[in-house]
Amino acid sequence: MSAVLTHVQLPAELPAARRMLKHPRAMQSHRLTLFVLLTNAVIFGIGLGNNWWSSVVHVALIAQLNFALGILVRQQFFVNALCKLVMRVPKSWPLKLRWAVAKGYHLGGLHVGGAICGTLWFWALTVVAIGQVGAGLQLTYCLQSLLLLAIVMTSRPKFRAAHHDLFERMHRFGGWTLSLLFWISAIQLGSPSTIIVLTITTISSLSPWLLLRRIPIDVIRPSSHVALVSSNRYHPMAGSTRSIARHPLKQWHSFAVIPTPGAPGFRMAISRAGDWTSDFIDNPPSHIWVRGIATAGMANYGSVFNRVVYVVTGSGIGPVLAHILAARVPMQLVWVTRNPVKTYGQALVDEILAAQPDAIIWDTDANGKPDMVKLAYSAYESTNAEAVICVSNRKLTWQVVHGMERLGIPALGPIWDS
């Protein structure tokens, strides 16, 4: 099977200038982050020229508006509304336009930009406030700045990857404490505009926790590598993800939910990828906590295309299976995994083949690891697809998405933007 790929010839790449825009470092989420940074730089320059940027009230409002942007763009109801809007785009639109619209999930770049700029403005506020406010308010600003520094330091990608538990605790409990300090300082400052903005962001942040629930689950372990979770509660939209936890104040992890057509509830595939997932597989709970609502995932944006190729590895089959069963668009599945029956069970493999009889299932135990770009292109070319959607680890996802887009082929994949 692997020998077939040696005959795959990739087409010529795009000109160098266009390839640069398709590089992961220049992807849309990063451009949006840069847009927020530049917009704030312009605001700073205008304020500097008019000497109003040194006003405590103005700086506090700008800081809070940036955090509002970062929070609201992540609001679950907003994410779902945006996704449903994109899914309504007519397939008769030009491919380049649909390709651009399909990148709507990159709006997370606004979250990053808002968080960065909000932090910088709050640090500036701490300096600006010296001599202009009372000791109590100045102390509150200093505490905010220190807490923001701690959150920023633990949010750095390398630190986050190495110390995920500490990052999550700091992000959650530090964020709650920060919200309280924001309210204290806003009331002390007495700025109606800041209080209005803060009210909106507080409601947005609280809404998922107001929908906190503990639900029963069933767990099947077809192998030591994966746990298949099912629940008869709720019926989420196909292609969405849901955060779950064993304890509401400890680690939360998001997994794709797989609705069963015509039946209540949902399923999840949890593969071994760290301490939390390992413990979940080895010691499965009888109940899990869920919060908020299931949130539309990246692959939903692929519904703007007339035909797509799903390229997935391992447990990436979880989020893709929901789309296979929903059958919103014609598709070709390419699943690269080690011994699929032994790892995920005969029942899951049979369900996939029943829904997608022509699926390409590449067993890495039998055939070794393939050239993912050539494999994706081969499926794309042979099925006359319009786009490739990749669900894999960070390295392989970027390899496939970048590999396709530098050839001028629309491609989507998770971006790990925050």
PDB file of C-alpha atoms in Angstrom, residues 16-226:
ATOM      1  CA  ALA A  16       6.867  32.450  -3.303  1.00  0.00           C
ATOM      2  CA  ALA A  17       4.877  35.549  -2.311  1.00  0.00           C
ATOM      3  CA  ARG A  18       1.628  33.602  -2.068  1.00  0.00           C
ATOM      4  CA  ARG A  19       3.315  30.697  -0.261  1.00  0.00           C
ATOM      5  CA  MET A  20       4.455  33.090   2.453  1.00  0.00           C
ATOM      6  CA  LEU A  21       0.832  33.973   3.209  1.00  0.00           C
ATOM      7  CA  LYS A  22       0.007  30.282   3.567  1.00  0.00           C
ATOM      8  CA  HIS A  23       2.754  29.612   6.125  1.00  0.00           C
ATOM      9  CA  PRO A  24       1.488  28.648   9.630  1.00  0.00           C
ATOM     10  CA  ARG A  25       3.161  31.729  11.110  1.00  0.00           C
ATOM     11  CA  ALA A  26       1.122  33.913   8.766  1.00  0.00           C
ATOM     12  CA  MET A  27      -2.163  32.070   9.236  1.00  0.00           C
ATOM     13  CA  GLN A  28      -5.363  34.031   9.714  1.00  0.00           C
ATOM     14  CA  SER A  29      -5.474  33.801  13.511  1.00  0.00           C
ATOM     15  CA  HIS A  30      -2.019  35.357  13.749  1.00  0.00           C
ATOM     16  CA  ARG A  31      -3.041  38.096  11.324  1.00  0.00           C
ATOM     17  CA  LEU A  32      -6.069  38.878  13.495  1.00  0.00           C
ATOM     18  CA  THR A  33      -3.864  39.040  16.585  1.00  0.00           C
ATOM     19  CA  LEU A  34      -1.573  41.443  14.742  1.00  0.00           C
ATOM     20  CA  PHE A  35      -4.614  43.490  13.665  1.00  0.00           C
ATOM     21  CA  VAL A  36      -5.687  43.918  17.303  1.00  0.00           C
ATOM     22  CA  LEU A  37      -2.141  44.889  18.316  1.00  0.00           C
ATOM     23  CA  LEU A  38      -1.861  47.463  15.526  1.00  0.00           C
ATOM     24  CA  THR A  39      -5.315  48.887  16.299  1.00  0.00           C
ATOM     25  CA  ASN A  40      -4.321  49.374  19.918  1.00  0.00           C
ATOM     26  CA  ALA A  41      -1.053  50.958  18.836  1.00  0.00           C
ATOM     27  CA  VAL A  42      -3.042  53.478  16.770  1.00  0.00           C
ATOM     28  CA  ILE A  43      -5.341  54.167  19.741  1.00  0.00           C
ATOM     29  CA  PHE A  44      -2.296  54.682  21.937  1.00  0.00           C
ATOM     30  CA  GLY A  45      -0.813  57.079  19.395  1.00  0.00           C
ATOM     31  CA  ILE A  46      -4.038  59.078  19.124  1.00  0.00           C
ATOM     32  CA  GLY A  47      -4.306  59.256  22.887  1.00  0.00           C
ATOM     33  CA  LEU A  48      -0.689  60.308  23.179  1.00  0.00           C
ATOM     34  CA  GLY A  49      -1.222  63.089  20.681  1.00  0.00           C
ATOM     35  CA  ASN A  50      -4.316  64.354  22.493  1.00  0.00           C
ATOM     36  CA  ASN A  51      -2.918  63.700  25.965  1.00  0.00           C
ATOM     37  CA  TRP A  52      -6.020  61.726  27.030  1.00  0.00           C
ATOM     38  CA  TRP A  53      -4.288  58.345  27.231  1.00  0.00           C
ATOM     39  CA  SER A  54      -2.950  59.338  30.669  1.00  0.00           C
ATOM     40  CA  SER A  55      -6.513  59.603  31.993  1.00  0.00           C
ATOM     41  CA  VAL A  56      -7.236  56.751  34.423  1.00  0.00           C
ATOM     42  CA  VAL A  57     -10.859  56.495  33.242  1.00  0.00           C
ATOM     43  CA  HIS A  58      -9.897  56.275  29.545  1.00  0.00           C
ATOM     44  CA  VAL A  59      -7.110  53.740  30.061  1.00  0.00           C
ATOM     45  CA  ALA A  60      -9.297  51.586  32.320  1.00  0.00           C
ATOM     46  CA  LEU A  61     -12.065  51.542  29.698  1.00  0.00           C
ATOM     47  CA  ILE A  62      -9.682  50.640  26.846  1.00  0.00           C
ATOM     48  CA  ALA A  63      -8.138  47.857  28.938  1.00  0.00           C
ATOM     49  CA  GLN A  64     -11.552  46.447  29.787  1.00  0.00           C
ATOM     50  CA  LEU A  65     -12.728  46.655  26.179  1.00  0.00           C
ATOM     51  CA  ASN A  66      -9.740  44.578  25.080  1.00  0.00           C
ATOM     52  CA  PHE A  67     -10.520  41.904  27.652  1.00  0.00           C
ATOM     53  CA  ALA A  68     -14.163  42.003  26.575  1.00  0.00           C
ATOM     54  CA  LEU A  69     -13.054  41.262  23.012  1.00  0.00           C
ATOM     55  CA  GLY A  70     -10.904  38.352  24.198  1.00  0.00           C
ATOM     56  CA  ILE A  71     -13.714  36.887  26.290  1.00  0.00           C
ATOM     57  CA  LEU A  72     -16.727  37.436  24.039  1.00  0.00           C
ATOM     58  CA  VAL A  73     -15.108  35.945  20.936  1.00  0.00           C
ATOM     59  CA  ARG A  74     -14.720  32.728  22.966  1.00  0.00           C
ATOM     60  CA  GLN A  75     -18.317  32.792  24.244  1.00  0.00           C
ATOM     61  CA  GLN A  76     -19.931  29.462  23.403  1.00  0.00           C
ATOM     62  CA  PHE A  77     -23.185  30.901  22.073  1.00  0.00           C
ATOM     63  CA  PHE A  78     -21.266  33.344  19.866  1.00  0.00           C
ATOM     64  CA  VAL A  79     -19.017  30.569  18.511  1.00  0.00           C
ATOM     65  CA  ASN A  80     -22.032  28.422  17.641  1.00  0.00           C
ATOM     66  CA  ALA A  81     -23.909  31.321  16.055  1.00  0.00           C
ATOM     67  CA  LEU A  82     -20.899  32.217  13.888  1.00  0.00           C
ATOM     68  CA  CYS A  83     -20.440  28.621  12.797  1.00  0.00           C
ATOM     69  CA  LYS A  84     -24.108  28.186  11.875  1.00  0.00           C
ATOM     70  CA  LEU A  85     -23.935  31.403   9.884  1.00  0.00           C
ATOM     71  CA  VAL A  86     -20.917  30.148   7.926  1.00  0.00           C
ATOM     72  CA  MET A  87     -22.598  26.776   7.346  1.00  0.00           C
ATOM     73  CA  ARG A  88     -25.407  28.629   5.528  1.00  0.00           C
ATOM     74  CA  VAL A  89     -23.014  30.041   2.902  1.00  0.00           C
ATOM     75  CA  PRO A  90     -24.213  28.952  -0.572  1.00  0.00           C
ATOM     76  CA  LYS A  91     -21.947  26.415  -2.246  1.00  0.00           C
ATOM     77  CA  SER A  92     -22.431  28.365  -5.466  1.00  0.00           C
ATOM     78  CA  TRP A  93     -20.148  31.122  -4.185  1.00  0.00           C
ATOM     79  CA  PRO A  94     -16.646  31.257  -5.742  1.00  0.00           C
ATOM     80  CA  LEU A  95     -14.251  28.761  -4.176  1.00  0.00           C
ATOM     81  CA  LYS A  96     -11.782  31.448  -3.065  1.00  0.00           C
ATOM     82  CA  LEU A  97     -14.539  33.270  -1.197  1.00  0.00           C
ATOM     83  CA  ARG A  98     -15.756  30.091   0.481  1.00  0.00           C
ATOM     84  CA  TRP A  99     -12.149  29.244   1.342  1.00  0.00           C
ATOM     85  CA  ALA A 100     -11.832  32.599   3.111  1.00  0.00           C
ATOM     86  CA  VAL A 101     -15.152  32.193   4.935  1.00  0.00           C
ATOM     87  CA  ALA A 102     -14.154  28.682   6.053  1.00  0.00           C
ATOM     88  CA  LYS A 103     -11.324  30.235   8.047  1.00  0.00           C
ATOM     89  CA  GLY A 104     -13.894  31.749  10.412  1.00  0.00           C
ATOM     90  CA  TYR A 105     -12.724  29.518  13.242  1.00  0.00           C
ATOM     91  CA  HIS A 106      -9.483  31.534  13.245  1.00  0.00           C
ATOM     92  CA  LEU A 107     -11.361  34.302  15.089  1.00  0.00           C
ATOM     93  CA  GLY A 108      -9.587  32.935  18.144  1.00  0.00           C
ATOM     94  CA  GLY A 109      -6.789  35.253  17.083  1.00  0.00           C
ATOM     95  CA  LEU A 110      -8.947  38.091  18.411  1.00  0.00           C
ATOM     96  CA  HIS A 111      -8.971  36.335  21.789  1.00  0.00           C
ATOM     97  CA  VAL A 112      -5.185  36.296  21.894  1.00  0.00           C
ATOM     98  CA  GLY A 113      -4.881  39.884  20.696  1.00  0.00           C
ATOM     99  CA  GLY A 114      -7.477  41.136  23.169  1.00  0.00           C
ATOM    100  CA  ALA A 115      -5.810  39.314  26.069  1.00  0.00           C
ATOM    101  CA  ILE A 116      -2.349  40.650  25.180  1.00  0.00           C
ATOM    102  CA  CYS A 117      -3.474  44.247  24.695  1.00  0.00           C
ATOM    103  CA  GLY A 118      -5.764  44.194  27.722  1.00  0.00           C
ATOM    104  CA  THR A 119      -2.834  43.072  29.848  1.00  0.00           C
ATOM    105  CA  LEU A 120      -0.567  45.799  28.468  1.00  0.00           C
ATOM    106  CA  TRP A 121      -3.209  48.482  29.043  1.00  0.00           C
ATOM    107  CA  PHE A 122      -3.783  47.333  32.627  1.00  0.00           C
ATOM    108  CA  TRP A 123      -0.055  47.485  33.304  1.00  0.00           C
ATOM    109  CA  ALA A 124      -0.057  50.993  31.827  1.00  0.00           C
ATOM    110  CA  LEU A 125      -3.064  51.832  34.001  1.00  0.00           C
ATOM    111  CA  THR A 126      -1.120  50.893  37.132  1.00  0.00           C
ATOM    112  CA  VAL A 127       1.568  53.433  36.179  1.00  0.00           C
ATOM    113  CA  VAL A 128      -0.845  56.121  34.984  1.00  0.00           C
ATOM    114  CA  ALA A 129      -2.857  55.899  38.208  1.00  0.00           C
ATOM    115  CA  ILE A 130       0.107  56.864  40.401  1.00  0.00           C
ATOM    116  CA  GLY A 131      -0.758  60.130  42.089  1.00  0.00           C
ATOM    117  CA  GLN A 132      -4.213  60.300  40.492  1.00  0.00           C
ATOM    118  CA  VAL A 133      -6.132  57.814  42.657  1.00  0.00           C
ATOM    119  CA  GLY A 134      -6.296  56.883  46.316  1.00  0.00           C
ATOM    120  CA  ALA A 135      -4.081  54.308  47.984  1.00  0.00           C
ATOM    121  CA  GLY A 136      -6.829  51.648  47.991  1.00  0.00           C
ATOM    122  CA  LEU A 137      -7.431  51.819  44.259  1.00  0.00           C
ATOM    123  CA  GLN A 138      -3.700  51.986  43.532  1.00  0.00           C
ATOM    124  CA  LEU A 139      -3.201  48.818  45.608  1.00  0.00           C
ATOM    125  CA  THR A 140      -5.968  47.088  43.622  1.00  0.00           C
ATOM    126  CA  TYR A 141      -4.263  48.039  40.354  1.00  0.00           C
ATOM    127  CA  CYS A 142      -0.931  46.701  41.618  1.00  0.00           C
ATOM    128  CA  LEU A 143      -2.536  43.377  42.605  1.00  0.00           C
ATOM    129  CA  GLN A 144      -4.173  43.167  39.164  1.00  0.00           C
ATOM    130  CA  SER A 145      -0.834  43.741  37.458  1.00  0.00           C
ATOM    131  CA  LEU A 146       0.942  41.072  39.508  1.00  0.00           C
ATOM    132  CA  LEU A 147      -1.810  38.549  38.871  1.00  0.00           C
ATOM    133  CA  LEU A 148      -1.798  39.339  35.151  1.00  0.00           C
ATOM    134  CA  LEU A 149       1.959  38.796  35.096  1.00  0.00           C
ATOM    135  CA  ALA A 150       1.525  35.367  36.709  1.00  0.00           C
ATOM    136  CA  ILE A 151      -1.170  34.412  34.192  1.00  0.00           C
ATOM    137  CA  VAL A 152       0.957  35.589  31.261  1.00  0.00           C
ATOM    138  CA  MET A 153       4.016  33.668  32.458  1.00  0.00           C
ATOM    139  CA  THR A 154       2.088  30.413  32.893  1.00  0.00           C
ATOM    140  CA  SER A 155       0.282  30.868  29.552  1.00  0.00           C
ATOM    141  CA  ARG A 156       3.443  30.773  27.466  1.00  0.00           C
ATOM    142  CA  PRO A 157       3.170  27.802  25.037  1.00  0.00           C
ATOM    143  CA  LYS A 158       6.252  25.929  26.275  1.00  0.00           C
ATOM    144  CA  PHE A 159       5.361  26.407  29.946  1.00  0.00           C
ATOM    145  CA  ARG A 160       1.761  25.460  29.276  1.00  0.00           C
ATOM    146  CA  ALA A 161       2.798  22.232  27.547  1.00  0.00           C
ATOM    147  CA  ALA A 162       5.209  21.260  30.328  1.00  0.00           C
ATOM    148  CA  HIS A 163       3.015  22.315  33.289  1.00  0.00           C
ATOM    149  CA  HIS A 164      -0.549  22.072  32.042  1.00  0.00           C
ATOM    150  CA  ASP A 165      -2.077  21.542  35.500  1.00  0.00           C
ATOM    151  CA  LEU A 166      -0.457  24.688  36.891  1.00  0.00           C
ATOM    152  CA  PHE A 167      -1.472  26.650  33.802  1.00  0.00           C
ATOM    153  CA  GLU A 168      -5.084  25.564  34.143  1.00  0.00           C
ATOM    154  CA  ARG A 169      -5.274  26.373  37.864  1.00  0.00           C
ATOM    155  CA  MET A 170      -3.686  29.777  37.348  1.00  0.00           C
ATOM    156  CA  HIS A 171      -5.912  30.554  34.364  1.00  0.00           C
ATOM    157  CA  ARG A 172      -9.097  29.575  36.200  1.00  0.00           C
ATOM    158  CA  PHE A 173      -8.572  30.680  39.787  1.00  0.00           C
ATOM    159  CA  GLY A 174      -6.371  33.596  38.769  1.00  0.00           C
ATOM    160  CA  GLY A 175      -9.020  34.640  36.265  1.00  0.00           C
ATOM    161  CA  TRP A 176     -11.777  34.521  38.869  1.00  0.00           C
ATOM    162  CA  THR A 177      -9.678  36.539  41.304  1.00  0.00           C
ATOM    163  CA  LEU A 178      -8.853  38.994  38.530  1.00  0.00           C
ATOM    164  CA  SER A 179     -12.543  39.420  37.727  1.00  0.00           C
ATOM    165  CA  LEU A 180     -13.225  40.253  41.385  1.00  0.00           C
ATOM    166  CA  LEU A 181     -10.395  42.808  41.382  1.00  0.00           C
ATOM    167  CA  PHE A 182     -11.782  44.320  38.184  1.00  0.00           C
ATOM    168  CA  TRP A 183     -15.120  44.851  39.894  1.00  0.00           C
ATOM    169  CA  ILE A 184     -13.510  46.337  42.991  1.00  0.00           C
ATOM    170  CA  SER A 185     -11.453  48.782  40.940  1.00  0.00           C
ATOM    171  CA  ALA A 186     -14.363  49.683  38.612  1.00  0.00           C
ATOM    172  CA  ILE A 187     -16.607  50.503  41.570  1.00  0.00           C
ATOM    173  CA  GLN A 188     -13.830  52.468  43.253  1.00  0.00           C
ATOM    174  CA  LEU A 189     -13.168  54.394  40.037  1.00  0.00           C
ATOM    175  CA  GLY A 190     -16.879  54.997  39.472  1.00  0.00           C
ATOM    176  CA  SER A 191     -16.765  54.763  35.670  1.00  0.00           C
ATOM    177  CA  PRO A 192     -20.234  53.802  34.305  1.00  0.00           C
ATOM    178  CA  SER A 193     -18.828  52.787  30.895  1.00  0.00           C
ATOM    179  CA  THR A 194     -16.279  50.431  32.444  1.00  0.00           C
ATOM    180  CA  ILE A 195     -18.947  48.893  34.679  1.00  0.00           C
ATOM    181  CA  ILE A 196     -21.229  48.244  31.669  1.00  0.00           C
ATOM    182  CA  VAL A 197     -18.425  46.501  29.767  1.00  0.00           C
ATOM    183  CA  LEU A 198     -17.444  44.533  32.854  1.00  0.00           C
ATOM    184  CA  THR A 199     -21.045  43.427  33.395  1.00  0.00           C
ATOM    185  CA  ILE A 200     -21.221  42.007  29.874  1.00  0.00           C
ATOM    186  CA  THR A 201     -17.936  40.116  30.179  1.00  0.00           C
ATOM    187  CA  THR A 202     -18.831  38.775  33.629  1.00  0.00           C
ATOM    188  CA  ILE A 203     -22.137  37.380  32.377  1.00  0.00           C
ATOM    189  CA  SER A 204     -20.317  35.820  29.419  1.00  0.00           C
ATOM    190  CA  SER A 205     -17.713  34.201  31.694  1.00  0.00           C
ATOM    191  CA  LEU A 206     -20.288  32.935  34.200  1.00  0.00           C
ATOM    192  CA  SER A 207     -22.756  31.451  31.704  1.00  0.00           C
ATOM    193  CA  PRO A 208     -20.933  28.096  31.196  1.00  0.00           C
ATOM    194  CA  TRP A 209     -20.686  27.597  34.968  1.00  0.00           C
ATOM    195  CA  LEU A 210     -24.389  28.288  35.396  1.00  0.00           C
ATOM    196  CA  LEU A 211     -24.937  25.259  33.155  1.00  0.00           C
ATOM    197  CA  LEU A 212     -22.670  22.987  35.220  1.00  0.00           C
ATOM    198  CA  ARG A 213     -24.043  19.444  35.410  1.00  0.00           C
ATOM    199  CA  ARG A 214     -22.941  16.006  36.617  1.00  0.00           C
ATOM    200  CA  ILE A 215     -24.088  13.273  34.260  1.00  0.00           C
ATOM    201  CA  PRO A 216     -23.808   9.451  34.244  1.00  0.00           C
ATOM    202  CA  ILE A 217     -21.713   7.762  31.565  1.00  0.00           C
ATOM    203  CA  ASP A 218     -20.847   4.304  30.272  1.00  0.00           C
ATOM    204  CA  VAL A 219     -17.254   3.521  29.346  1.00  0.00           C
ATOM    205  CA  ILE A 220     -15.999   0.775  27.028  1.00  0.00           C
ATOM    206  CA  ARG A 221     -12.265   0.129  26.671  1.00  0.00           C
ATOM    207  CA  PRO A 222     -11.568  -1.724  23.425  1.00  0.00           C
ATOM    208  CA  SER A 223      -7.856  -1.455  24.215  1.00  0.00           C
ATOM    209  CA  SER A 224      -5.497   0.073  26.759  1.00  0.00           C
ATOM    210  CA  HIS A 225      -5.081   3.025  24.409  1.00  0.00           C
ATOM    211  CA  VAL A 226      -8.624   4.336  24.202  1.00  0.00           C
TER     212      VAL A 226
END
